Coordinates of C-alpha atoms in Angstrom, one line a residue:
M2 CA 12.3 35.7 2.3
I3 CA 11.8 35.7 -1.6
K4 CA 8.4 35.0 -2.7
T5 CA 7.1 34.4 -6.0
T6 CA 3.7 36.7 -7.2
K7 CA 1.8 33.1 -8.2
T8 CA 1.4 30.0 -6.8
V9 CA -0.4 28.9 -9.8
F10 CA 0.9 29.9 -13.4
E11 CA -0.3 28.4 -16.9
I12 CA 1.4 27.2 -19.9
N13 CA -0.9 26.6 -23.1
Q14 CA -4.0 26.1 -21.0
H15 CA -2.3 23.9 -18.4
K16 CA -2.6 25.1 -15.3
I17 CA 0.5 24.2 -12.7
G18 CA 0.5 24.3 -9.3
T19 CA -1.5 22.8 -6.0
G20 CA -4.9 21.3 -6.7
F21 CA -4.1 20.6 -10.7
P22 CA -2.7 17.6 -12.3
C23 CA 1.2 17.2 -12.3
F24 CA 2.9 18.9 -15.6
M25 CA 5.2 16.3 -16.9
I26 CA 7.9 17.0 -19.5
A27 CA 9.9 14.4 -21.6
E28 CA 13.2 15.5 -21.6
I29 CA 15.1 14.4 -24.7
G30 CA 17.9 16.6 -24.8
Q31 CA 20.6 15.4 -27.4
A32 CA 19.1 11.7 -27.6
H33 CA 18.2 12.4 -31.2
D34 CA 22.2 12.6 -31.7
G35 CA 21.9 15.4 -34.5
S36 CA 19.5 13.6 -36.4
L37 CA 16.4 15.7 -37.3
G38 CA 14.2 12.6 -38.2
T39 CA 15.2 10.6 -34.4
A40 CA 14.1 14.1 -33.3
H41 CA 10.5 13.8 -34.9
A42 CA 10.5 10.2 -34.0
Y43 CA 10.7 11.2 -30.4
I44 CA 7.9 13.4 -30.7
D45 CA 5.8 10.8 -32.1
A46 CA 6.7 8.3 -29.5
V47 CA 6.5 10.6 -26.5
A48 CA 2.9 11.6 -27.7
K49 CA 1.3 8.3 -26.8
T50 CA 2.7 8.1 -23.4
G51 CA 0.1 11.0 -21.7
V52 CA 2.5 13.7 -20.8
Q53 CA 2.2 17.1 -21.4
A54 CA 5.4 18.6 -22.8
I55 CA 8.6 17.7 -24.6
K56 CA 11.7 19.2 -24.1
F57 CA 14.8 19.3 -26.6
Q58 CA 17.9 21.7 -25.9
T59 CA 18.9 24.5 -28.2
H60 CA 22.8 24.7 -28.8
I61 CA 24.4 27.1 -31.0
A62 CA 28.1 26.2 -30.9
E63 CA 29.2 29.5 -32.0
A64 CA 27.3 31.4 -29.5
E65 CA 27.7 29.2 -26.6
S66 CA 31.4 26.9 -26.7
S67 CA 34.8 27.3 -27.7
P68 CA 37.2 24.4 -28.7
E69 CA 38.8 24.4 -25.0
E70 CA 35.4 23.1 -23.7
K71 CA 35.9 19.7 -22.1
F72 CA 33.4 17.2 -22.4
R73 CA 31.2 15.8 -19.5
V74 CA 31.6 12.2 -21.2
N75 CA 33.2 11.9 -24.4
V76 CA 31.6 8.8 -26.1
F77 CA 31.9 10.3 -29.6
P78 CA 34.9 9.3 -31.7
Q79 CA 33.8 11.5 -34.5
D80 CA 34.0 15.0 -32.4
E81 CA 37.4 16.2 -31.6
N82 CA 35.9 18.5 -28.8
R83 CA 33.0 19.7 -27.6
Y84 CA 32.5 22.5 -29.6
E85 CA 32.3 20.0 -32.7
Y86 CA 29.7 18.1 -30.8
W87 CA 27.6 21.1 -30.3
R88 CA 27.8 22.0 -33.8
R89 CA 26.6 18.5 -34.6
M90 CA 23.5 18.6 -32.6
E91 CA 22.2 22.2 -34.2
F92 CA 19.2 22.6 -36.4
T93 CA 18.2 25.7 -38.4
E94 CA 15.5 28.0 -37.3
A95 CA 13.2 26.0 -40.0
Q96 CA 13.8 22.6 -38.5
W97 CA 13.1 23.7 -35.0
I98 CA 9.7 25.4 -36.3
G99 CA 8.7 21.9 -37.9
L100 CA 9.6 19.9 -34.6
M101 CA 7.4 22.7 -32.7
E102 CA 4.9 22.4 -35.0
H103 CA 4.8 18.6 -35.0
A104 CA 4.8 18.8 -31.0
N105 CA 1.8 20.8 -31.1
E106 CA 0.0 18.8 -33.8
K107 CA 0.2 15.7 -31.4
G108 CA -1.0 18.2 -28.5
L109 CA 2.2 18.3 -26.7
V110 CA 4.1 21.7 -25.4
F111 CA 7.2 22.3 -27.3
L112 CA 9.8 23.2 -24.8
S113 CA 13.7 23.7 -25.6
S114 CA 16.3 25.2 -23.2
P115 CA 18.4 28.0 -24.5
F116 CA 22.2 28.2 -23.8
S117 CA 23.0 31.3 -25.2
F118 CA 21.3 34.6 -26.2
Q119 CA 21.1 33.7 -29.9
A120 CA 19.3 30.7 -28.9
V121 CA 16.7 32.8 -26.6
E122 CA 16.2 35.1 -29.8
L123 CA 15.5 32.0 -32.1
L124 CA 13.0 30.5 -29.3
E125 CA 11.3 33.7 -28.8
R126 CA 11.1 34.2 -32.7
I127 CA 9.5 30.7 -33.3
G128 CA 6.8 31.4 -30.6
M129 CA 7.9 29.0 -27.5
P130 CA 5.2 29.2 -24.7
A131 CA 7.6 29.3 -22.1
W132 CA 11.3 28.6 -20.6
K133 CA 13.3 25.7 -19.3
I134 CA 16.3 26.8 -17.9
G135 CA 18.9 24.3 -17.3
S136 CA 21.1 23.8 -14.0
G137 CA 24.1 25.2 -15.4
E138 CA 22.3 28.7 -16.7
V139 CA 21.0 29.6 -13.2
G140 CA 23.8 32.1 -12.6
N141 CA 23.9 33.4 -16.3
T142 CA 21.6 36.8 -15.1
P143 CA 22.2 38.4 -18.4
M144 CA 20.2 35.5 -20.0
L145 CA 17.8 35.0 -17.1
Q146 CA 17.1 38.6 -17.6
K147 CA 16.7 38.3 -21.4
I148 CA 14.3 35.7 -21.1
A149 CA 12.2 37.3 -18.0
Q150 CA 11.8 40.1 -20.1
T151 CA 9.6 38.1 -22.5
H152 CA 7.1 37.8 -19.6
K153 CA 6.6 34.0 -20.6
P154 CA 6.4 31.5 -17.6
V155 CA 9.7 30.0 -16.6
L156 CA 10.8 26.4 -15.3
L157 CA 14.1 26.7 -13.3
S158 CA 16.5 23.7 -12.7
S159 CA 18.3 24.2 -9.6
G160 CA 21.1 21.2 -9.9
M161 CA 24.5 22.7 -9.2
S162 CA 23.2 26.1 -6.9
Y163 CA 23.4 27.3 -3.7
W164 CA 20.2 28.4 -1.9
K165 CA 21.9 32.3 -2.5
E166 CA 22.3 31.5 -6.3
L167 CA 18.6 30.3 -6.8
D168 CA 17.6 33.2 -4.7
A169 CA 19.5 35.5 -6.8
A170 CA 18.0 34.0 -9.9
I171 CA 14.4 34.0 -9.0
A172 CA 14.7 37.6 -8.0
T173 CA 15.9 38.5 -11.3
I174 CA 12.7 37.0 -12.9
L175 CA 10.8 38.4 -10.4
D176 CA 11.8 42.1 -11.7
F177 CA 9.8 41.0 -14.7
H178 CA 6.7 38.8 -13.4
G179 CA 6.3 35.6 -11.0
N180 CA 5.0 32.9 -13.5
M181 CA 7.8 30.4 -12.6
G182 CA 8.2 26.9 -11.1
V183 CA 11.3 25.6 -9.6
F184 CA 12.5 22.0 -9.9
Q185 CA 14.7 20.2 -7.5
C186 CA 17.5 18.7 -9.4
T187 CA 20.6 16.7 -8.7
T188 CA 23.4 17.1 -11.5
S189 CA 24.5 13.5 -11.3
Y190 CA 24.2 11.1 -14.2
P191 CA 22.5 8.6 -12.8
C192 CA 21.7 9.9 -9.9
P193 CA 21.7 7.4 -7.0
A194 CA 18.6 7.1 -4.5
E195 CA 20.6 9.1 -1.8
K196 CA 21.1 12.1 -3.8
I197 CA 17.5 12.8 -5.4
G198 CA 16.5 15.3 -2.4
L199 CA 13.0 14.8 -2.4
N200 CA 13.1 16.6 0.6
V201 CA 13.7 19.7 -1.3
I202 CA 10.7 20.0 -3.3
S203 CA 8.8 21.0 -0.1
D204 CA 11.6 23.3 0.9
I205 CA 11.2 25.3 -2.6
K206 CA 7.8 25.5 -2.2
D207 CA 8.1 27.0 1.4
R208 CA 10.8 29.4 0.6
Y209 CA 9.3 30.9 -2.7
G210 CA 5.7 30.0 -2.8
S211 CA 6.3 28.6 -6.0
P212 CA 5.0 25.5 -7.7
S213 CA 7.6 23.0 -7.3
G214 CA 8.8 19.8 -9.0
L215 CA 11.7 17.2 -9.6
S216 CA 14.1 17.0 -12.6
D217 CA 15.3 13.5 -11.9
H218 CA 18.1 11.8 -13.7
S219 CA 18.0 8.4 -11.8
G220 CA 16.9 6.3 -14.9
T221 CA 14.3 4.9 -12.9
I222 CA 10.3 5.9 -12.3
Y223 CA 10.5 5.7 -8.7
P224 CA 11.5 9.4 -7.7
S225 CA 8.8 10.7 -9.6
L226 CA 6.0 8.5 -8.1
A227 CA 7.7 9.6 -4.8
A228 CA 7.8 13.4 -5.6
V229 CA 4.1 13.6 -6.8
A230 CA 3.1 11.9 -3.4
L231 CA 5.0 14.6 -1.6
G232 CA 3.4 17.3 -3.5
A233 CA 5.3 17.8 -6.4
N234 CA 3.5 19.8 -8.9
M235 CA 6.0 19.1 -12.2
I236 CA 7.8 16.4 -13.3
E237 CA 10.8 16.3 -15.9
V238 CA 12.5 12.7 -16.7
H239 CA 15.3 12.2 -19.4
V240 CA 13.6 9.9 -22.0
V241 CA 15.3 7.5 -24.7
L242 CA 13.6 5.3 -27.1
S243 CA 15.4 1.9 -26.1
R244 CA 18.1 1.1 -23.3
D245 CA 20.4 0.0 -26.3
S246 CA 20.6 3.6 -27.5
F247 CA 23.9 5.4 -27.8
G248 CA 24.3 8.5 -25.6
P249 CA 25.9 9.8 -22.5
D250 CA 22.5 10.3 -20.9
V251 CA 21.1 6.8 -21.6
S252 CA 22.1 5.4 -18.0
S253 CA 20.2 8.6 -16.8
S254 CA 17.1 7.9 -19.1
I255 CA 13.9 5.9 -18.7
T256 CA 12.3 4.4 -22.1
I257 CA 9.1 5.5 -23.7
D258 CA 7.3 2.2 -21.9
E259 CA 8.5 3.2 -18.4
L260 CA 7.5 7.1 -19.2
T261 CA 4.0 5.6 -20.0
S262 CA 4.0 3.5 -16.7
M263 CA 5.4 6.5 -14.9
V264 CA 2.2 8.6 -16.3
E265 CA 0.0 6.2 -15.4
G266 CA 1.3 6.1 -11.8
I267 CA 1.2 9.7 -10.9
R268 CA -2.4 9.7 -12.3
F269 CA -3.7 6.8 -10.3
N270 CA -1.8 8.4 -7.1
E271 CA -3.2 11.9 -7.8
K272 CA -6.5 10.4 -7.8
A273 CA -5.8 8.1 -4.6
L274 CA -4.3 11.3 -2.9
S275 CA -7.6 13.3 -3.7
S276 CA -10.1 11.1 -2.7
N277 CA -10.6 10.7 1.0
I278 CA -12.6 7.6 2.6
D279 CA -14.7 7.3 6.0
K280 CA -13.6 4.0 7.2
D281 CA -16.8 3.4 8.8
I282 CA -18.8 4.2 5.6
E283 CA -16.6 2.2 3.6
A284 CA -17.2 -0.8 6.0
N285 CA -20.9 -0.3 5.9
G286 CA -20.8 -0.6 2.3
M287 CA -19.3 -4.2 2.3
N288 CA -21.4 -6.2 4.6
E289 CA -21.8 -8.9 1.8
L290 CA -17.5 -9.2 1.8
R291 CA -17.6 -9.1 5.7
Q292 CA -19.9 -12.2 5.6
M293 CA -18.1 -13.9 2.6
F294 CA -14.5 -13.5 3.9
G295 CA -15.4 -13.3 7.8
K296 CA -15.4 -16.3 10.1
S297 CA -18.1 -17.9 12.2
I298 CA -17.9 -20.0 15.3
Y299 CA -18.6 -23.6 14.5
F300 CA -18.8 -26.7 16.8
L301 CA -15.7 -29.0 15.8
H302 CA -17.3 -32.4 17.1
D303 CA -20.7 -33.8 18.8
L304 CA -21.1 -32.6 22.4
E305 CA -24.0 -33.5 24.9
Q306 CA -26.8 -31.5 26.6
G307 CA -24.9 -29.9 29.8
H308 CA -21.6 -29.9 28.4
E309 CA -19.6 -26.7 29.4
L310 CA -17.8 -25.5 26.5
V311 CA -13.9 -25.3 26.1
L312 CA -11.8 -24.0 23.3
S313 CA -11.4 -27.3 21.7
D314 CA -14.9 -27.8 21.1
I315 CA -14.9 -25.2 18.6
T316 CA -13.6 -24.2 15.4
L317 CA -13.5 -21.2 12.9
K318 CA -15.2 -21.3 9.7
K319 CA -16.2 -19.3 6.7
P320 CA -18.9 -17.8 6.0
G321 CA -19.3 -14.8 8.7
T322 CA -23.2 -15.4 8.5
G323 CA -23.2 -16.5 12.2
I324 CA -21.6 -15.5 15.4
P325 CA -18.5 -13.8 14.7
A326 CA -15.3 -15.1 15.9
R327 CA -14.6 -12.1 17.8
M328 CA -17.7 -13.2 20.2
L329 CA -16.0 -16.6 21.1
D330 CA -15.1 -15.6 24.9
N331 CA -18.6 -15.0 25.4
F332 CA -19.3 -18.6 25.2
I333 CA -16.3 -20.4 26.5
G334 CA -17.1 -21.9 30.1
R335 CA -21.0 -21.9 29.5
K336 CA -23.2 -24.8 29.4
L337 CA -25.3 -26.2 26.4
K338 CA -29.1 -26.6 27.1
K339 CA -29.5 -29.2 24.2
A340 CA -27.0 -31.6 22.3
C341 CA -25.1 -30.1 19.5
F342 CA -23.4 -31.4 16.7
K343 CA -20.4 -31.2 14.3
G344 CA -20.5 -28.7 11.5
E345 CA -23.3 -26.8 13.1
Q346 CA -22.8 -22.8 13.6
L347 CA -22.9 -22.2 17.3
K348 CA -26.0 -20.2 18.1
K349 CA -27.2 -18.2 21.4
D350 CA -30.1 -20.4 22.2
D351 CA -27.8 -23.4 22.2
F352 CA -26.8 -22.4 26.1
S353 CA -29.1 -21.9 29.2

């Protein structure tokens, strides 16, 4: 069985692995629709949410596509084919530098997935700190080798891979280093609940010894919250500025506000999961609340001396400052040694 050499690795001083905060990536992909200004707007918006990283995709049409490439979802009437679409998504090297510098200024790790040798070379020149490999590139061994030779951390999505293909990809990276994390990912847009594959997160960790995570396309925050509760070390979600945005990935994305809620939920759950309590110690510190919300035994009506107490003689009321309700059976059938009156708390010395 393949094992990675490191169960914890680091990207820009963010440690990733068990015992460390979940590393969260906002995936922009092509949500900018080729607009450099929109790409920068995404950086500003994402920086306010609390995630650690923002990720784009670096496409160079001439290097990765041909006019014969088919659309996955053809929603762009201005593009005659997918090749033309990728050309419209391209940024220059100087523009990528500007995006990375902007992200860094906002405290975000800048990532972008490459889809060609030329994209790898461009992103290496500008100093990208780690690599995110899309599901469709897992079988691209030559490109994986080129990436692994940089000795930078690798984040690998597994959306379209058999285990043996994932094994081979990881073995390729291990020829150079063991700084990697693997995402469970289902290539479905949007992904239904029954296809999320939360069980695979632990399978990945057991199989490779690596940090594992979820790259989610459900268009909701729910799988990410569940994944972290199940031990995910990394989360990646597609993000759009608005549900009214235009593009093929809107239905599988969450909004900026939802991303903020996801981050808050994950951090809340991490704190809860790492903070064990002792029920007895916790209850011991709540005596005042126990009295406030507890019930005591009260007389329901006036009773004469010598009366044998029956259930219809009593009622249970707050506060719990008297004999607690759980002790009622100890007094049913006993005789009163004195007269008792409606609204009084029952006391032990009421009985002979």
